[in-house]
Amino acid sequence: DIQVTQSPSSLSASVGDRVIITCRASPSITTYLNWYQQKPGKAPKLLIYATYRLQSGVPSRFSGSGSGTDFTLTITSLQPEDFATYYCQQSYNTPYTFGQGTKLESK
Amino acid sequence: QVQLVESGGDLVKPGGSLRLSCAASGFTFSDYYMTWIRQGPGKGLEWISYISSGGATTNYADSVKGRFTISRDNAKNSLYLQMNSLRAEDTAVYYCAKFTSSSEVYFDFWGQGTLVTVSS
């Protein structure tokens, strides 16, 4: 199975900050990497697919980059509604494994 | 707009069975793969199964292979998950999701989830 490791597991930030979450896959998954946001008691929501493609309706302050084994999700100018848990997911091969999540909290 | 509504979650004893349903609307259900993902209490996300648009192809995570069966009824716009030989570790919220599988592969819409609790 492809291993997906996300870091950090938790992060404290303030409104207006720039936040970076990283995801490492082993072995290479080319660009088959997606990012989801989940708020407490809610279903995950797709933010970015295929490494950098923004899902319709997602604000442009969210962006993704990377390829192969190393990927990042960047949130520029953090907004109050962005405090949530973020998951990366590889869709290169089944089983479609997720990272363990990054909980983004208000400082 | 796309809507996915899961149902069927319940409290069941170890070794028991349960059938989950997912009612889809707002898109052409028969054109899309569908998938189930679960999330244990306080835990991360685990993909467990997908089914092709026509139902001919299925795939399972090893953790559920041989115990769970995914199926669909395109005439009813419905997805199902038959769960047998349930274990305590199957306790989770189960989500169905619309699965885009082309040059990119991703889960673009999710239902709100249904809770399955396996306990004696």
CSV table of C-alpha atoms in Angstrom, one decimal:
chain,number,residue,atom,x,y,z
A,1,ASP,CA,0.0,0.0,0.0
A,2,ILE,CA,1.1,3.6,-0.6
A,3,GLN,CA,2.0,5.3,2.6
A,4,VAL,CA,0.9,8.9,3.1
A,5,THR,CA,2.4,11.0,5.9
A,6,GLN,CA,1.0,14.4,6.7
A,7,SER,CA,2.6,17.1,8.9
A,8,PRO,CA,2.2,18.8,11.2
A,9,SER,CA,-0.6,16.9,13.0
A,10,SER,CA,-1.7,20.2,14.5
A,11,LEU,CA,-1.0,23.8,13.9
A,12,SER,CA,-1.9,27.0,15.6
A,13,ALA,CA,-2.3,30.1,13.5
A,14,SER,CA,-4.0,33.5,13.5
A,15,VAL,CA,-6.4,35.1,11.0
A,16,GLY,CA,-4.3,36.6,8.2
A,17,ASP,CA,-1.5,34.1,8.5
A,18,ARG,CA,0.0,32.0,5.7
A,19,VAL,CA,-0.2,28.3,6.5
A,20,ILE,CA,1.5,25.4,4.9
A,21,ILE,CA,0.7,21.8,5.4
A,22,THR,CA,2.8,19.1,3.9
A,23,CYS,CA,2.1,15.6,2.7
A,24,ARG,CA,4.7,12.9,1.8
A,25,ALA,CA,3.8,9.8,-0.2
A,26,SER,CA,5.8,6.6,-0.6
A,27,PRO,CA,6.4,5.5,-3.3
A,28,SER,CA,5.8,8.2,-6.0
A,29,ILE,CA,2.2,9.1,-6.8
A,30,THR,CA,3.0,11.5,-9.7
A,31,THR,CA,0.3,14.2,-9.2
A,32,TYR,CA,-2.5,12.0,-7.9
A,33,LEU,CA,-2.9,13.9,-4.6
A,34,ASN,CA,-6.1,15.5,-3.3
A,35,TRP,CA,-6.8,17.7,-0.3
A,36,TYR,CA,-10.0,17.8,1.8
A,37,GLN,CA,-11.2,20.0,4.6
A,38,GLN,CA,-13.4,18.7,7.4
A,39,LYS,CA,-15.2,20.7,10.1
A,40,PRO,CA,-16.4,19.1,13.3
A,41,GLY,CA,-19.5,16.9,12.8
A,42,LYS,CA,-19.5,17.5,9.0
A,43,ALA,CA,-18.4,15.5,6.0
A,44,PRO,CA,-15.1,16.2,4.3
A,45,LYS,CA,-15.1,18.7,1.5
A,46,LEU,CA,-12.9,18.5,-1.6
A,47,LEU,CA,-10.6,21.6,-1.8
A,48,ILE,CA,-7.9,20.6,-4.4
A,49,TYR,CA,-7.5,17.6,-6.7
A,50,ALA,CA,-4.7,16.4,-8.9
A,51,THR,CA,-2.2,18.3,-6.7
A,52,TYR,CA,-3.1,21.9,-7.7
A,53,ARG,CA,-6.5,22.0,-9.4
A,54,LEU,CA,-8.9,24.1,-7.3
A,55,GLN,CA,-12.4,22.5,-6.9
A,56,SER,CA,-15.2,24.8,-8.1
A,57,GLY,CA,-16.3,27.3,-5.4
A,58,VAL,CA,-13.1,27.0,-3.3
A,59,PRO,CA,-11.5,30.3,-2.5
A,60,SER,CA,-8.3,31.2,-4.3
A,61,ARG,CA,-6.4,31.6,-1.0
A,62,PHE,CA,-6.1,27.8,-1.1
A,63,SER,CA,-3.4,26.4,-3.4
A,64,GLY,CA,-1.6,23.1,-3.8
A,65,SER,CA,1.8,22.1,-5.3
A,66,GLY,CA,4.2,19.3,-5.6
A,67,SER,CA,4.8,16.1,-7.5
A,68,GLY,CA,6.1,12.6,-7.0
A,69,THR,CA,6.4,12.2,-3.2
A,70,ASP,CA,6.2,15.7,-1.7
A,71,PHE,CA,3.2,17.9,-1.7
A,72,THR,CA,2.0,21.1,0.0
A,73,LEU,CA,-1.3,22.8,0.7
A,74,THR,CA,-1.0,26.5,1.3
A,75,ILE,CA,-3.6,28.8,2.7
A,76,THR,CA,-2.7,32.5,2.2
A,77,SER,CA,-4.4,35.0,4.5
A,78,LEU,CA,-6.2,32.6,6.8
A,79,GLN,CA,-9.9,33.3,7.4
A,80,PRO,CA,-12.0,32.4,10.5
A,81,GLU,CA,-13.9,29.8,8.5
A,82,ASP,CA,-10.6,28.0,7.6
A,83,PHE,CA,-10.1,26.6,11.1
A,84,ALA,CA,-10.7,22.9,10.5
A,85,THR,CA,-8.9,19.6,9.9
A,86,TYR,CA,-7.2,19.0,6.6
A,87,TYR,CA,-6.5,15.6,5.0
A,88,CYS,CA,-4.4,14.7,2.0
A,89,GLN,CA,-5.3,11.6,0.0
A,90,GLN,CA,-3.4,9.7,-2.7
A,91,SER,CA,-5.6,8.5,-5.6
A,92,TYR,CA,-2.7,6.8,-7.6
A,93,ASN,CA,-3.6,3.3,-6.5
A,94,THR,CA,-6.0,1.4,-4.3
A,95,PRO,CA,-6.3,1.4,-1.4
A,96,TYR,CA,-6.8,5.2,-1.7
A,97,THR,CA,-5.0,6.2,1.5
A,98,PHE,CA,-5.4,9.4,3.5
A,99,GLY,CA,-2.9,11.2,5.6
A,100,GLN,CA,-3.6,11.3,9.3
A,101,GLY,CA,-4.9,14.9,9.2
A,102,THR,CA,-3.8,18.3,10.3
A,103,LYS,CA,-5.9,20.1,12.8
A,104,LEU,CA,-5.7,23.9,12.2
A,105,GLU,CA,-6.6,25.8,15.4
A,106,SER,CA,-6.8,29.4,16.3
A,107,LYS,CA,-3.9,30.8,18.2
B,1,GLN,CA,-27.3,20.5,-6.7
B,2,VAL,CA,-25.6,17.2,-5.8
B,3,GLN,CA,-27.1,15.5,-2.8
B,4,LEU,CA,-26.1,12.2,-1.2
B,5,VAL,CA,-28.0,11.0,1.8
B,6,GLU,CA,-26.9,7.9,3.7
B,7,SER,CA,-29.1,5.8,5.9
B,8,GLY,CA,-29.2,2.5,7.6
B,9,GLY,CA,-26.6,3.1,10.4
B,10,ASP,CA,-27.4,1.4,13.7
B,11,LEU,CA,-26.1,-0.4,16.8
B,12,VAL,CA,-25.3,-4.0,15.9
B,13,LYS,CA,-23.7,-6.8,17.8
B,14,PRO,CA,-20.3,-8.3,16.8
B,15,GLY,CA,-20.8,-10.8,14.1
B,16,GLY,CA,-24.0,-9.1,12.9
B,17,SER,CA,-25.0,-7.6,9.6
B,18,LEU,CA,-26.2,-4.3,8.4
B,19,ARG,CA,-27.0,-2.7,5.0
B,20,LEU,CA,-26.3,0.9,4.4
B,21,SER,CA,-28.0,2.9,1.6
B,22,CYS,CA,-27.0,6.2,-0.1
B,23,ALA,CA,-29.7,8.0,-2.1
B,24,ALA,CA,-28.2,10.3,-4.8
B,25,SER,CA,-29.7,13.2,-6.6
B,26,GLY,CA,-28.7,16.3,-8.6
B,27,PHE,CA,-26.4,14.4,-11.1
B,28,THR,CA,-26.6,11.6,-13.6
B,29,PHE,CA,-26.0,8.8,-11.1
B,30,SER,CA,-25.5,6.1,-13.7
B,31,ASP,CA,-22.5,8.0,-15.2
B,32,TYR,CA,-20.3,8.0,-12.1
B,33,TYR,CA,-18.3,5.6,-10.0
B,34,MET,CA,-19.3,5.7,-6.3
B,35,THR,CA,-17.4,5.0,-3.2
B,36,TRP,CA,-17.7,4.4,0.6
B,37,ILE,CA,-15.3,5.9,3.1
B,38,ARG,CA,-15.4,5.6,6.9
B,39,GLN,CA,-14.2,7.5,9.9
B,40,GLY,CA,-13.8,5.8,13.2
B,41,PRO,CA,-14.5,7.8,16.4
B,42,GLY,CA,-11.9,10.5,16.7
B,43,LYS,CA,-9.9,9.0,13.9
B,44,GLY,CA,-8.9,9.7,10.3
B,45,LEU,CA,-10.5,8.7,7.0
B,46,GLU,CA,-10.3,5.2,5.6
B,47,TRP,CA,-11.4,4.4,2.0
B,48,ILE,CA,-13.2,1.1,1.9
B,49,SER,CA,-14.7,0.4,-1.5
B,50,TYR,CA,-15.7,1.7,-4.9
B,51,ILE,CA,-18.0,0.5,-7.7
B,52,SER,CA,-18.0,1.4,-11.3
B,53,SER,CA,-20.8,3.3,-13.0
B,54,GLY,CA,-22.5,0.2,-14.4
B,55,GLY,CA,-21.7,-1.9,-11.3
B,56,ALA,CA,-19.4,-4.4,-13.1
B,57,THR,CA,-16.2,-3.4,-11.3
B,58,THR,CA,-15.7,-3.3,-7.6
B,59,ASN,CA,-12.7,-2.8,-5.3
B,60,TYR,CA,-12.3,-3.2,-1.6
B,61,ALA,CA,-9.8,-2.4,1.1
B,62,ASP,CA,-8.2,-5.4,2.7
B,63,SER,CA,-9.8,-4.5,6.0
B,64,VAL,CA,-13.3,-5.3,4.6
B,65,LYS,CA,-12.7,-7.7,1.7
B,66,GLY,CA,-14.8,-10.8,2.0
B,67,ARG,CA,-17.1,-9.2,4.6
B,68,PHE,CA,-18.5,-6.1,2.9
B,69,THR,CA,-20.3,-5.9,-0.6
B,70,ILE,CA,-20.8,-2.7,-2.5
B,71,SER,CA,-23.7,-2.6,-5.0
B,72,ARG,CA,-25.9,0.0,-6.8
B,73,ASP,CA,-29.2,0.3,-8.4
B,74,ASN,CA,-29.0,2.9,-11.2
B,75,ALA,CA,-32.8,2.8,-11.7
B,76,LYS,CA,-33.2,4.0,-8.1
B,77,ASN,CA,-30.2,6.3,-8.0
B,78,SER,CA,-29.0,4.3,-5.0
B,79,LEU,CA,-25.8,2.9,-3.7
B,80,TYR,CA,-25.5,0.2,-1.0
B,81,LEU,CA,-23.0,-1.4,1.3
B,82,GLN,CA,-23.9,-4.8,2.7
B,83,MET,CA,-21.8,-5.4,5.9
B,84,ASN,CA,-21.5,-8.9,7.3
B,85,SER,CA,-19.4,-10.4,10.2
B,86,LEU,CA,-19.2,-6.9,11.8
B,87,ARG,CA,-16.4,-6.3,14.3
B,88,ALA,CA,-15.9,-3.6,16.9
B,89,GLU,CA,-13.3,-2.0,14.7
B,90,ASP,CA,-15.9,-1.4,12.0
B,91,THR,CA,-17.5,1.2,14.3
B,92,ALA,CA,-17.4,4.4,12.4
B,93,VAL,CA,-19.3,7.1,10.5
B,94,TYR,CA,-19.8,5.8,6.9
B,95,TYR,CA,-19.8,8.3,4.1
B,96,CYS,CA,-20.8,7.7,0.5
B,97,ALA,CA,-19.2,9.9,-2.1
B,98,LYS,CA,-19.3,10.6,-5.8
B,99,PHE,CA,-16.1,9.4,-7.4
B,100,THR,CA,-14.6,11.1,-10.4
B,101,SER,CA,-12.4,8.7,-12.1
B,102,SER,CA,-10.9,10.0,-15.4
B,103,SER,CA,-7.5,11.5,-15.9
B,104,GLU,CA,-7.8,12.7,-12.3
B,105,VAL,CA,-9.3,10.6,-9.5
B,106,TYR,CA,-11.0,12.3,-6.5
B,107,PHE,CA,-14.1,12.3,-4.3
B,108,ASP,CA,-15.9,15.5,-5.2
B,109,PHE,CA,-19.2,15.3,-3.2
B,110,TRP,CA,-19.8,13.5,0.1
B,111,GLY,CA,-23.0,12.6,2.0
B,112,GLN,CA,-23.4,13.6,5.6
B,113,GLY,CA,-22.6,10.1,6.9
B,114,THR,CA,-24.4,7.4,8.9
B,115,LEU,CA,-23.1,6.0,12.2
B,116,VAL,CA,-22.5,2.3,12.6
B,117,THR,CA,-21.7,1.1,16.1
B,118,VAL,CA,-20.6,-2.5,16.7
B,119,SER,CA,-20.9,-3.4,20.3
B,120,SER,CA,-22.4,-6.1,22.5
